[in-house]
Coordinates of C-alpha atoms in Angstrom, one line a residue:
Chain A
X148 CA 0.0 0.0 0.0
X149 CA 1.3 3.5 -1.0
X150 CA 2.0 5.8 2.4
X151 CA 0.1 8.4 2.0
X152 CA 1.4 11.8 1.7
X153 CA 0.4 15.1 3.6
X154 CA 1.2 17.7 1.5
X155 CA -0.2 20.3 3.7
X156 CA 2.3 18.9 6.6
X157 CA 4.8 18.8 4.2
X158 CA 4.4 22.5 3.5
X159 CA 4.1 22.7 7.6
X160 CA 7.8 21.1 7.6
X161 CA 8.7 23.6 4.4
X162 CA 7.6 26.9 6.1
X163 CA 9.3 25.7 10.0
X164 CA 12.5 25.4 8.1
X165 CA 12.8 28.3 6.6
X166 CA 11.9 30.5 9.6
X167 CA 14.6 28.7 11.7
X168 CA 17.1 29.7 9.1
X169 CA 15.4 33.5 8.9
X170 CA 16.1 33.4 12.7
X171 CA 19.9 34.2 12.4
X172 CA 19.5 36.6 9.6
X173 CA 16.4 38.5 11.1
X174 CA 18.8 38.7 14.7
X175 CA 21.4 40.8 12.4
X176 CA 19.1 42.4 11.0
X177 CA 17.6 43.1 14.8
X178 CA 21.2 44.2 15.8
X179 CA 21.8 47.0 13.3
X180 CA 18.2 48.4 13.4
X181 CA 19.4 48.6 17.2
X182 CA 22.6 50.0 16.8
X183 CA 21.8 52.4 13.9
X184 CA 18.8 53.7 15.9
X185 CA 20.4 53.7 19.1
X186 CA 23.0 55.9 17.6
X187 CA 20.8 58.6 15.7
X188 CA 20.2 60.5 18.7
X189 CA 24.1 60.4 19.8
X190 CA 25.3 61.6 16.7
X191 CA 22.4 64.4 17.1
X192 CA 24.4 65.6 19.7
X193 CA 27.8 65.0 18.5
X194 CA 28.9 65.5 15.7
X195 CA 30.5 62.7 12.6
X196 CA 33.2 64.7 12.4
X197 CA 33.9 65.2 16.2
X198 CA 33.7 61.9 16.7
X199 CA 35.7 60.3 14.0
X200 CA 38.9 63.2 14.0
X201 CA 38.6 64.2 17.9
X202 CA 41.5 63.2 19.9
X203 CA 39.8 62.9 23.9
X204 CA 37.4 60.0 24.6
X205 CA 36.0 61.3 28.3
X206 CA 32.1 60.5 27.9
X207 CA 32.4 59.6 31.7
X208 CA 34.0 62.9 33.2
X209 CA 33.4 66.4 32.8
X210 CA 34.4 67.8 30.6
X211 CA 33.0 65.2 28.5
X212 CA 34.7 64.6 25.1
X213 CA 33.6 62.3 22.0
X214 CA 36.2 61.9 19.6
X215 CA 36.4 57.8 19.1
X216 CA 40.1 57.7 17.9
X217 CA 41.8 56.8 21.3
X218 CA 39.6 53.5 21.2
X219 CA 40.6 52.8 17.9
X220 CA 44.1 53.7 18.4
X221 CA 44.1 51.1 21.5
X222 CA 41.9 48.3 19.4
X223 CA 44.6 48.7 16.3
X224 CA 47.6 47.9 19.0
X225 CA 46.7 45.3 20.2
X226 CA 45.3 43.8 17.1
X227 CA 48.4 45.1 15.4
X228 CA 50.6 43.1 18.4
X229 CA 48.3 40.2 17.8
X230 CA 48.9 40.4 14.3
X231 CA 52.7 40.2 14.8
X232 CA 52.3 37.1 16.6
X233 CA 49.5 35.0 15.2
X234 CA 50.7 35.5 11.3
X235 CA 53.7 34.4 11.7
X236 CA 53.5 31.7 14.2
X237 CA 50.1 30.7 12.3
X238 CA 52.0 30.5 8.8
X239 CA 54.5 28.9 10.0
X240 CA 52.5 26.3 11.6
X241 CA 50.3 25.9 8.9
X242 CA 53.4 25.3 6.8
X243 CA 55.0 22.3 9.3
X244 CA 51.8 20.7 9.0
X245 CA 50.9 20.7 5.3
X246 CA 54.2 20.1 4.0
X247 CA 56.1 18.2 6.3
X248 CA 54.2 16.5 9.0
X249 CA 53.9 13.3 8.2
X250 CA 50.6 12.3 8.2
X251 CA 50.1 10.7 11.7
X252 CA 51.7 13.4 13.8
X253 CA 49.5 16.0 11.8
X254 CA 46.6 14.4 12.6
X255 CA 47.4 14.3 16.1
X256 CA 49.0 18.1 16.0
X257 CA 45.6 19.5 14.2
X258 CA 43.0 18.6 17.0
X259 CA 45.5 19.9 19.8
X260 CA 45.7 23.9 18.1
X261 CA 41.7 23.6 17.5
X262 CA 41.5 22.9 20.6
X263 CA 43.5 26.5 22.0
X264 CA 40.5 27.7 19.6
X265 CA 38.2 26.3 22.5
X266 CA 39.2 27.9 25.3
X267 CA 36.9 30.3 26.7
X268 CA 38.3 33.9 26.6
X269 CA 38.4 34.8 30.1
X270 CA 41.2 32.1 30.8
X271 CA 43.1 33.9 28.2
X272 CA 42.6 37.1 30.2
X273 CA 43.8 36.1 33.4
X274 CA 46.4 34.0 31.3
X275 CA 47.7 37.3 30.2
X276 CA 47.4 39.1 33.5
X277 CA 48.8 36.4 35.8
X278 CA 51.4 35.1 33.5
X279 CA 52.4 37.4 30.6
X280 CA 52.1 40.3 32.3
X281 CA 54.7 39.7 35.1
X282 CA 57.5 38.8 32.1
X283 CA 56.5 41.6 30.6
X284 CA 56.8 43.7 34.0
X285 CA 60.4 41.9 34.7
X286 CA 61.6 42.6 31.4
X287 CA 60.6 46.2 30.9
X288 CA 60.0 47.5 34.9
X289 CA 58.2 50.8 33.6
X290 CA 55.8 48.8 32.3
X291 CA 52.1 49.3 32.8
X292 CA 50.4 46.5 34.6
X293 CA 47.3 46.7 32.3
X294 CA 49.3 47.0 29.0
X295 CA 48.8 46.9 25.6
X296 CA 51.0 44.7 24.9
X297 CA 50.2 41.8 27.2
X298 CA 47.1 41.4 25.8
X299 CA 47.9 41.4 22.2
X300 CA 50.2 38.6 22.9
X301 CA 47.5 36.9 24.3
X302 CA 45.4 37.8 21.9
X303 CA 47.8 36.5 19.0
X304 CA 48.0 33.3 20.5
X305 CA 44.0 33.0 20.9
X306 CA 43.9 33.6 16.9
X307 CA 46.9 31.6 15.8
X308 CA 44.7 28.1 15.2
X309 CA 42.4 30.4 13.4
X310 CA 45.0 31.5 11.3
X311 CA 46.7 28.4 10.6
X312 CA 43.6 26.1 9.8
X313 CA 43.0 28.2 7.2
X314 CA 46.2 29.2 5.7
X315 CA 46.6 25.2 5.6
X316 CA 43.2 24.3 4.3
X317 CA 44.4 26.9 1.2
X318 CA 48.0 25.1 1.0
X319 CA 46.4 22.0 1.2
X320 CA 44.2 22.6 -1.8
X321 CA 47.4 23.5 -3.9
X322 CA 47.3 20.4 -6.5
X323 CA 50.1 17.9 -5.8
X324 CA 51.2 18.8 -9.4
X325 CA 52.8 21.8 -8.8
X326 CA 54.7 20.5 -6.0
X327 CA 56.4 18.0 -8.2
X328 CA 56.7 20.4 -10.9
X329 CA 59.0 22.3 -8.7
X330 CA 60.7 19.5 -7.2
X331 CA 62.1 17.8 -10.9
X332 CA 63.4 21.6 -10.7
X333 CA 65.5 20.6 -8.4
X334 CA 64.0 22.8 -5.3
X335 CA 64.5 22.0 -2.2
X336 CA 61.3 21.0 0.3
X337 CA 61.7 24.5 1.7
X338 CA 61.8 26.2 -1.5
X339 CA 59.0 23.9 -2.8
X340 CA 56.9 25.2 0.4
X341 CA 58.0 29.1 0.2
X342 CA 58.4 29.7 -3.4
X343 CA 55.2 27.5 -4.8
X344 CA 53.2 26.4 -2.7
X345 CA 52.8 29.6 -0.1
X346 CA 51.9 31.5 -3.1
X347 CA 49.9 29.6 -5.1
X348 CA 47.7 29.9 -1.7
X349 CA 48.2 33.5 -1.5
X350 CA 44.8 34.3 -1.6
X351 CA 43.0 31.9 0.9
X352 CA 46.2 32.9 3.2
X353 CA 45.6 36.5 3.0
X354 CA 42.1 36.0 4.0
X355 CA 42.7 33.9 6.9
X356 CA 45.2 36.9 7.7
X357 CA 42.3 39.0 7.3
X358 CA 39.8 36.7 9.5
X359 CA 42.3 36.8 12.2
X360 CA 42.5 40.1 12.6
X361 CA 38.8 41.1 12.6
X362 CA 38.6 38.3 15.2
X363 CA 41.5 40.2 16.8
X364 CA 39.7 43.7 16.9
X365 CA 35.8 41.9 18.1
X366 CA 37.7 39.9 20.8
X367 CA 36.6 41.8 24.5
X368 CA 37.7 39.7 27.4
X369 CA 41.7 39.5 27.1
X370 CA 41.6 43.4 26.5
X371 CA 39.1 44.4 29.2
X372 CA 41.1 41.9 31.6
X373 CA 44.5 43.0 31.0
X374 CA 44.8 45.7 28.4
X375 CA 43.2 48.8 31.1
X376 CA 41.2 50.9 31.1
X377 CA 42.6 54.0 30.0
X378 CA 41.7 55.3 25.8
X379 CA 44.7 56.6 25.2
X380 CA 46.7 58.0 21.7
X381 CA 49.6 56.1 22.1
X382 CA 51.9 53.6 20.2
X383 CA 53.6 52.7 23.1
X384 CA 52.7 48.6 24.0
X385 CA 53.4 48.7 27.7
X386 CA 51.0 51.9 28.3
X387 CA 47.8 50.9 29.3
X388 CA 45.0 51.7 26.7
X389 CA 41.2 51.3 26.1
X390 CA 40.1 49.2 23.2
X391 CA 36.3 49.7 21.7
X392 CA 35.3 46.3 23.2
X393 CA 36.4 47.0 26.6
X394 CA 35.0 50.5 26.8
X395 CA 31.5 48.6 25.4
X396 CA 31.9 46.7 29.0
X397 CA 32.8 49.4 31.1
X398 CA 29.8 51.4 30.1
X399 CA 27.4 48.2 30.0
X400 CA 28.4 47.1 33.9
X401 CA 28.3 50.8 34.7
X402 CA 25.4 52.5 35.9
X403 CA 25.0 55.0 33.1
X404 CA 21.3 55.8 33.2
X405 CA 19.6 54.6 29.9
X406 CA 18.9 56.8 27.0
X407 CA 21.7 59.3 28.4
X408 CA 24.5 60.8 26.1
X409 CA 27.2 58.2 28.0
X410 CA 25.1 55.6 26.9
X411 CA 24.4 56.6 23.7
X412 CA 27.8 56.6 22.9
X413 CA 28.0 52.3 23.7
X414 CA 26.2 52.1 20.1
X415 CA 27.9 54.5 18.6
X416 CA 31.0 52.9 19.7
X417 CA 29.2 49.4 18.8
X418 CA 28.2 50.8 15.1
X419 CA 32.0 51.5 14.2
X420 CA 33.4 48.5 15.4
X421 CA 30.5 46.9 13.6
X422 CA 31.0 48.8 10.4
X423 CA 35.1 48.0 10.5
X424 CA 34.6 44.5 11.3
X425 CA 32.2 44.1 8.6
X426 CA 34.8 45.6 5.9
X427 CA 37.5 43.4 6.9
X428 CA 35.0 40.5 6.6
X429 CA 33.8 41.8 3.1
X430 CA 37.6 42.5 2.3
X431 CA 38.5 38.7 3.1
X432 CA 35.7 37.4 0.7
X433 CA 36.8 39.5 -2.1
X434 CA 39.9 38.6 -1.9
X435 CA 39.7 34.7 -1.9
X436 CA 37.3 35.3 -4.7
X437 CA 38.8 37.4 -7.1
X438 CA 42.3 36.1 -6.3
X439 CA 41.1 33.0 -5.6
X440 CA 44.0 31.0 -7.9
X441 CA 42.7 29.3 -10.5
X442 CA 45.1 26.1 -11.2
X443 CA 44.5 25.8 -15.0
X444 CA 45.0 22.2 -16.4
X445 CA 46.9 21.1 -13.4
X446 CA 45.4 18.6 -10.8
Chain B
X82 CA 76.1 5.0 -21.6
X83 CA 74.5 7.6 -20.5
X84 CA 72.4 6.0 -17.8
X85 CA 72.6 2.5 -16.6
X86 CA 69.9 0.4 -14.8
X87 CA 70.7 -2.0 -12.4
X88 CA 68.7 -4.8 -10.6
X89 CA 66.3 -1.9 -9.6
X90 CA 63.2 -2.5 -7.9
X91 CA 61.1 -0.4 -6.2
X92 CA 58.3 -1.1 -3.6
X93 CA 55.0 1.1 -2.3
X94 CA 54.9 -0.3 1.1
X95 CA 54.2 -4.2 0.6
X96 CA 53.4 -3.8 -2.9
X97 CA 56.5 -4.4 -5.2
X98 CA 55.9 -1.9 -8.5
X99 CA 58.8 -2.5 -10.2
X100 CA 61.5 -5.9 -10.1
X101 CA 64.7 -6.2 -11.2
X102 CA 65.0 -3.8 -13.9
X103 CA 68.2 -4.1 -16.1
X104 CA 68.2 -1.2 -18.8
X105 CA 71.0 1.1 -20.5
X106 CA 70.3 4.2 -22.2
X107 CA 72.2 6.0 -25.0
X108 CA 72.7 9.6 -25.0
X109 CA 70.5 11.5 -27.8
X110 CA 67.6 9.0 -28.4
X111 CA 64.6 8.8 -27.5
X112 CA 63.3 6.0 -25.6
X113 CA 59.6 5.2 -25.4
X114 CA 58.8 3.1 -22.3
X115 CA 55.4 1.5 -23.3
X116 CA 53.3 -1.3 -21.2
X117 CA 49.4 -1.4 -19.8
X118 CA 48.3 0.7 -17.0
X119 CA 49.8 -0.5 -13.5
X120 CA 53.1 -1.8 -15.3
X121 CA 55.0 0.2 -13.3
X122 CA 56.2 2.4 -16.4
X123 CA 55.4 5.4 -14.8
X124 CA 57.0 4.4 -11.4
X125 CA 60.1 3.2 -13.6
X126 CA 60.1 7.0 -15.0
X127 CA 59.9 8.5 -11.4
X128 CA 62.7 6.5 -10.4
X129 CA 65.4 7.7 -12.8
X130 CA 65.2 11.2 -11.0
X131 CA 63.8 10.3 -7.6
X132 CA 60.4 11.4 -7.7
X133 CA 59.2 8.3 -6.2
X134 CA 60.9 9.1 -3.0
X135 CA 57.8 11.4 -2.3
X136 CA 55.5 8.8 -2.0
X137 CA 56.0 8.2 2.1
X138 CA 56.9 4.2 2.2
X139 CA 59.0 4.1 -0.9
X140 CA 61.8 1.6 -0.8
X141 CA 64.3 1.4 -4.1
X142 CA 67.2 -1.1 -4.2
X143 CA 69.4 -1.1 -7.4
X144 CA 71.2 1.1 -8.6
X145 CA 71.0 3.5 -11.7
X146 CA 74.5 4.9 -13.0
X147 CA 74.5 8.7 -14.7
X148 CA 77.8 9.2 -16.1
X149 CA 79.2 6.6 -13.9
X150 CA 77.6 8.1 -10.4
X151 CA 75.1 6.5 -8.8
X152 CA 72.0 9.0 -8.5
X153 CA 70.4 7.4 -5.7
X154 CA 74.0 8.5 -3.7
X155 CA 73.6 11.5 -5.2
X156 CA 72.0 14.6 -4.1
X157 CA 68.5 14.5 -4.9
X158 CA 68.2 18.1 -5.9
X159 CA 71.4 18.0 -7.9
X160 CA 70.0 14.6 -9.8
X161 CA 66.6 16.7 -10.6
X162 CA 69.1 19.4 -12.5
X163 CA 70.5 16.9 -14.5
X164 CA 67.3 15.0 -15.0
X165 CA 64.3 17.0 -15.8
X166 CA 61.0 16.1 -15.9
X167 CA 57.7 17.3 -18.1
X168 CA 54.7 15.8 -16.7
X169 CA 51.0 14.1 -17.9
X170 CA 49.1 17.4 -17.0
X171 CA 50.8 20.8 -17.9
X172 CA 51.3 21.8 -14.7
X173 CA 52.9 26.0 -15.1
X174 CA 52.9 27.8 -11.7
X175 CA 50.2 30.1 -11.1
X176 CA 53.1 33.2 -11.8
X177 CA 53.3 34.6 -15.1
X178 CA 55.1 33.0 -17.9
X179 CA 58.7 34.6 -17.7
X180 CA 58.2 33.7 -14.1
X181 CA 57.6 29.9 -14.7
X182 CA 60.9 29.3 -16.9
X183 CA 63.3 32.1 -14.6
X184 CA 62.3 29.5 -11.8
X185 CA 64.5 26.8 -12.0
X186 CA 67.4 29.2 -12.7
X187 CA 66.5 31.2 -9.8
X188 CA 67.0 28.1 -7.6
X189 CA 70.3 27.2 -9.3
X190 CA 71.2 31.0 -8.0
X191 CA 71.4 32.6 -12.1
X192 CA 70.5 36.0 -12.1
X193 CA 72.7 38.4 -14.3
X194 CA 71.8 36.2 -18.0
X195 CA 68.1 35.4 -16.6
X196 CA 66.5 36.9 -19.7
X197 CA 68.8 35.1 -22.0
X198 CA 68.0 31.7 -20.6
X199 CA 64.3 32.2 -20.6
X200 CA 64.1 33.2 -24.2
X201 CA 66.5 30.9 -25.0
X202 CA 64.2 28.3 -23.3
X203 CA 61.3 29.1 -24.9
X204 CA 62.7 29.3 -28.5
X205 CA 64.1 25.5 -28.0
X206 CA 60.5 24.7 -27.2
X207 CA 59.5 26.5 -29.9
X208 CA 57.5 28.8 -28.0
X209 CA 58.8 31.8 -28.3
X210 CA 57.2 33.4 -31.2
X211 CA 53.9 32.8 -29.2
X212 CA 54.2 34.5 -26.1
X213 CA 57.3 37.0 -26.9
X214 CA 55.1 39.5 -26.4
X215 CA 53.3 38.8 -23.1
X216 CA 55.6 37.2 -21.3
X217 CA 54.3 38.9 -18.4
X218 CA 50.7 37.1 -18.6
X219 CA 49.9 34.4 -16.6
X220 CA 50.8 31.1 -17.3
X221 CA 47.4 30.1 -17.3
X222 CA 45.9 32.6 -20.3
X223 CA 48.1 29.7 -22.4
X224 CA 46.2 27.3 -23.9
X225 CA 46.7 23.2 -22.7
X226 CA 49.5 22.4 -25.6
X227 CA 51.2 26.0 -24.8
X228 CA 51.5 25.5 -21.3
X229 CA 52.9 21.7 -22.0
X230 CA 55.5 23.5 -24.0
X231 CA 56.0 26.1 -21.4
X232 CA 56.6 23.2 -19.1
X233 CA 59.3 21.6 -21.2
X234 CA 60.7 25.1 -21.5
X235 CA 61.1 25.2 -17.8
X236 CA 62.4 22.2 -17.6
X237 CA 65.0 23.2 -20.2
X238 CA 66.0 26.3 -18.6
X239 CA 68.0 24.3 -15.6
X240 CA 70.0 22.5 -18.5
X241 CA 69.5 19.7 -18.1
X242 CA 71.1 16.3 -19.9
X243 CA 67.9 14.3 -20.2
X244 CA 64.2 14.8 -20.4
X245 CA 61.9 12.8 -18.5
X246 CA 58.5 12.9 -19.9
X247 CA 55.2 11.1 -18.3
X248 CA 52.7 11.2 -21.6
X249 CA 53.1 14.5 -21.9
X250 CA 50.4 14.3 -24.8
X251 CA 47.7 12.3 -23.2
X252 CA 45.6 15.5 -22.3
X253 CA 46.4 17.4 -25.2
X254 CA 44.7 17.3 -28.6
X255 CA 45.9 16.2 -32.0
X256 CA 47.8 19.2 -33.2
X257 CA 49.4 20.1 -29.9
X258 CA 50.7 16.5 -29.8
X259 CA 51.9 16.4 -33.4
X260 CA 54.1 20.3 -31.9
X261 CA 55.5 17.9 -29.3
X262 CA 56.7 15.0 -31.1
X263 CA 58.2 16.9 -33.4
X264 CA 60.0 19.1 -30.7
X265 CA 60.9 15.8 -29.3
X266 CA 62.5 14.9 -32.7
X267 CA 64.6 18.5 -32.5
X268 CA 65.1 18.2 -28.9
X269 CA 67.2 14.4 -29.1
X270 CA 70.2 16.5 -31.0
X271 CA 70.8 18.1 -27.2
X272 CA 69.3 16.4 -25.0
X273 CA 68.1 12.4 -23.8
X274 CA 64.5 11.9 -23.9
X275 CA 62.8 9.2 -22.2
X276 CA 59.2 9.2 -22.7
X277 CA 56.3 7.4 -21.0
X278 CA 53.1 6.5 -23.6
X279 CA 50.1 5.0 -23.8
X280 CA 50.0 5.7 -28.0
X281 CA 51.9 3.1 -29.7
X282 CA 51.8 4.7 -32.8
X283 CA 53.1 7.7 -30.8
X284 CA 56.0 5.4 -29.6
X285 CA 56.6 4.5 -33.1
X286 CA 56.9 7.8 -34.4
X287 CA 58.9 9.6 -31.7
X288 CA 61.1 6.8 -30.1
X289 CA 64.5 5.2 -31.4
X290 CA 64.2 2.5 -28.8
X291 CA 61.1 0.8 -26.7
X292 CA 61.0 -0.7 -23.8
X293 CA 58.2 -2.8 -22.9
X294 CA 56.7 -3.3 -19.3
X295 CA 54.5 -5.5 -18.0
X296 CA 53.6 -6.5 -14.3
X297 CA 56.9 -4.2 -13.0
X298 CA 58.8 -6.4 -15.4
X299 CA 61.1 -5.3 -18.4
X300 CA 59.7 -7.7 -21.0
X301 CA 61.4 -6.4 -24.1
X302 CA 64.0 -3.8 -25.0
X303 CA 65.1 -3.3 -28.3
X304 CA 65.4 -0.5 -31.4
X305 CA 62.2 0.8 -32.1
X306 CA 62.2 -0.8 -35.6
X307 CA 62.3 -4.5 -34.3
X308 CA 59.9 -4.4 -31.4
X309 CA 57.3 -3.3 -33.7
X310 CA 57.8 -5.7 -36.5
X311 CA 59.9 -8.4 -34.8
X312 CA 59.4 -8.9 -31.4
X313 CA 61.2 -11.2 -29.3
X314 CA 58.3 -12.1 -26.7
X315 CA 54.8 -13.4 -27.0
X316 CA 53.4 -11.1 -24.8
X317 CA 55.3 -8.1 -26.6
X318 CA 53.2 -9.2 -29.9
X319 CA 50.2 -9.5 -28.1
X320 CA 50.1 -5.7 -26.5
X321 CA 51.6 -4.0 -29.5
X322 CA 49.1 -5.6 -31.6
X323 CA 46.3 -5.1 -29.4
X324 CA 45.1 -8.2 -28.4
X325 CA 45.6 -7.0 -24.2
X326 CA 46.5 -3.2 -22.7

């Protein structure tokens, strides 16, 4: 006997579906309608220009001051730090493992960087107060104890599995071809790696460059732990500096009243890490598209 | 002799792709090494500039004499200079097309007379006249049988004393493969080809001697001429005449 089919509950099934996928999309959606709206009225007050080219971030004291660049000068240093660290240590991972690991101690290597990838923030925070900082302090004694520096190590090593999972999923997809090409050249396994491989990958590589450092600029925890407290235009790693993300949870634990100017400025602050994070993300996509290397005949 | 063959064999883990090969080569022919799939020709090809060492398990006992050195006490590096290789896909580097024949050169530390070896290259694989003028394109913009010859212009460009080539015409079609053979035929007054093919009439065209695998065995070696009217083995008769492969 044939089942018989509800097409009604079929449609049922059809329709749930699709809203539980709409749900992520509709809560960014949610999220910039908040931020954007949120940030009208702050903007009302102060103006684009003040806040993008002033120099003082003081919402919290009198005399109050709005220019943003002090939080983005301290989110660029330690994602500039963390940059330092996770691209090379994450290339040069992802090299070892997909050109010269042999193929059992890469599989046991792999799971053991992922997992560094699930450790939850706030252990890297106190991991970079309780442990970095004090080198840090013993190597450089006018350091600050909440430094920049500090926490974009930390930072860097929180993104270096990011970095090297995909930098090696893009050197593993170079076809075997070229390797061999390149060795009946006569090139060494190093020279095979650096001079073929690394950039016939270029473009997935410079994207998971990319990837890590938006991840870098978003990440809250290690900063507000150990970074300070202090927005601050400076280039100097042991000063202590403000990031956007930590500034976001200074206000939020505060007790800024609601719909108040030093409230406002949480979304404001929210919108422009929003918008930069987004471009980097955007950036990343373009460029393992229209770089994304096209290996012609070879396999 | 150019190269000499000795007792080699060669093993993937457990499973034995070559035995006991015994086979000399003379400088400027061209020798077609011929045999069904899974004979073990190709394996017998990697072997004669130690390709096969890149497969993880490889074991190789024998030994094979260039100019009276052993290769496989050799440097594996220097062996690949001496020995170049043109493989069954084109396989350029994603870098433009000067870029893909200064490579070799660059490795070997030439930097001054770059631009002379490149073109130099390229003419002797007679494709200079072709890209002279966009040299800076891509390798890829080149169609399949261009970038085959680009490949064998690369290969050129370290100097090398023989040519190593796996089918190089199996993904090409009919008029880049007839440009190849007859590049081949040009390229034997320099150079030592030994070529890999699954086209019997390509073997009888192009090579001055065949060899003939079967089962990682060297059935048959002999001039061109006399394995294809003449053989010596049953089993020789019965592949070049179709009747198996």
């Amino acid at each position: 006997m044939l089942r018989k089919i509800n097409d009604n509950k079929e449609r049922l099934i059809h329709i749930g579906l699709f809203l539980i996928a709409m749900i992520s999309v509709l809560t960014t959606a949610g999220i910039i309608y908040t931020l954007i709206s949120e940030s009208i009225p702050f903007f009302q007050n102060v103006s684009l220009k003040e806040f993008l080219t002033g120099t003082r971030w003081a919402p919290l004291f009198q005399p109050q001051s709005f220019g943003v660049l002090p939080l983005l000068n301290g989110t660029f240093l330690v994602a500039g730090i963390a940059a330092l660290i996770a691209i090379p240590l994450g290339l040069g991972s992802a090299i070892y493992l997909s050109e010269y690991a042999p193929e059992k101690v890469r599989k046991t290597i792999k799971p053991i960087l992922e997992i560094l990838a699930g450790i939850p923030t706030i252990v890297y925070g106190y991991f970079a107060l309780s442990f970095i900082t004090p080198i840090i302090k013993f190597l450089f004694p006018q350091a600050n104890i909440f430094n920049a520096l500090s926490a974009g190590i930390v930072v860097g090593i929180m993104i270096i599995p990011m970095v090297s999972s995909l930098s090696e999923d893009a050197m593993l997809a170079v076809p075997q071809s070229l390797r061999e090409g390149a060795y009946a050249l006569g090139a060494t396994k190093f020279e095979v790696a650096i001079k073929v491989v690394v950039p016939a990958a270029f473009s997935g590589i410079t994207s998971a460059f990319i990837l890590g450092i938006s991840r870098a600029i978003g990440e809250t925890m290690i900063v507000t732990i150990a970074a300070g407290a202090t927005p601050k235009m400076t280039l100097n790693p042991l000063d202590s500096i403000q990031t956007m993300t930590a500034y976001i949870v200074q206000v939020s634990l505060g007790d800024t009243p609601h719909g108040s100017i030093e409230h406002q400025t949480v979304y404001a602050v929210g919108l422009t890490l929003f918008v930069i994070t987004l471009l980097m993300n955007i950036l990343a996509q373009i460029i393992s598209r229209r770089f994304r290397e096209v290996y012609g005949n070879a396999r | 002799m150019l190269l000499s063959i000795k007792d080699l064999s060669v093993s993937y883990g457990k499973n034995q792709a070559l035995k006991n090969i015994n086979l000399d080569i003379e400088p400027n022919t061209v020798t077609a090494i011929i045999g069904p799939s899974g004979c073990g020709k190709s394996t017998f090809l990697r072997s004669l500039n130690r390709l096969t060492e890149l497969t993880p398990n490889t074991t190789t006992r024998g030994s094979i004499n260039y100019k009276e050195h052993n290769i496989y006490e050799m440097d594996p590096m220097e062996v690949r200079y001496h020995i170049g290789m043109v493989f069954q896909k084109p396989n350029p580097f994603p870098k433009s097309i000067y870029e893909n024949v200064a490579f070799g050169p660059k490795l070997n530390g030439y930097d001054n007379n770059l631009q002379e070896i490149v073109e130099e290259s390229l003419k002797k694989a007679d494709l200079w006249l072709e890209v002279k003028d966009r040299l800076k394109d891509n390798a890829y913009t080149l169609s399949g049988g261009q970038q085959q010859r680009l490949c064998i212009a690369r290969s050129l460009a370290v100097k090398p004393d023989i040519l190593l080539m796996d089918e190089p015409t199996s993904a090409l079609d009919p008029l880049s493969t007839a440009k190849i053979e007859d590049l081949m035929t040009t390229l034997k007054e320099h150079y030592t080809i030994i070529i890999v093919t699954h086209n019997m009439q390509q073997a009888g065209r192009v090579a001055d001697n065949v060899a003939f695998f079967l089962n990682g065995e060297l059935i048959e070696y002999g001039s061109s001429e006399k394995i294809f009217t003449k053989p010596f083995d049953k089993r020789t008769e019965d592949y070049i005449t179709g009747r198996f492969g």
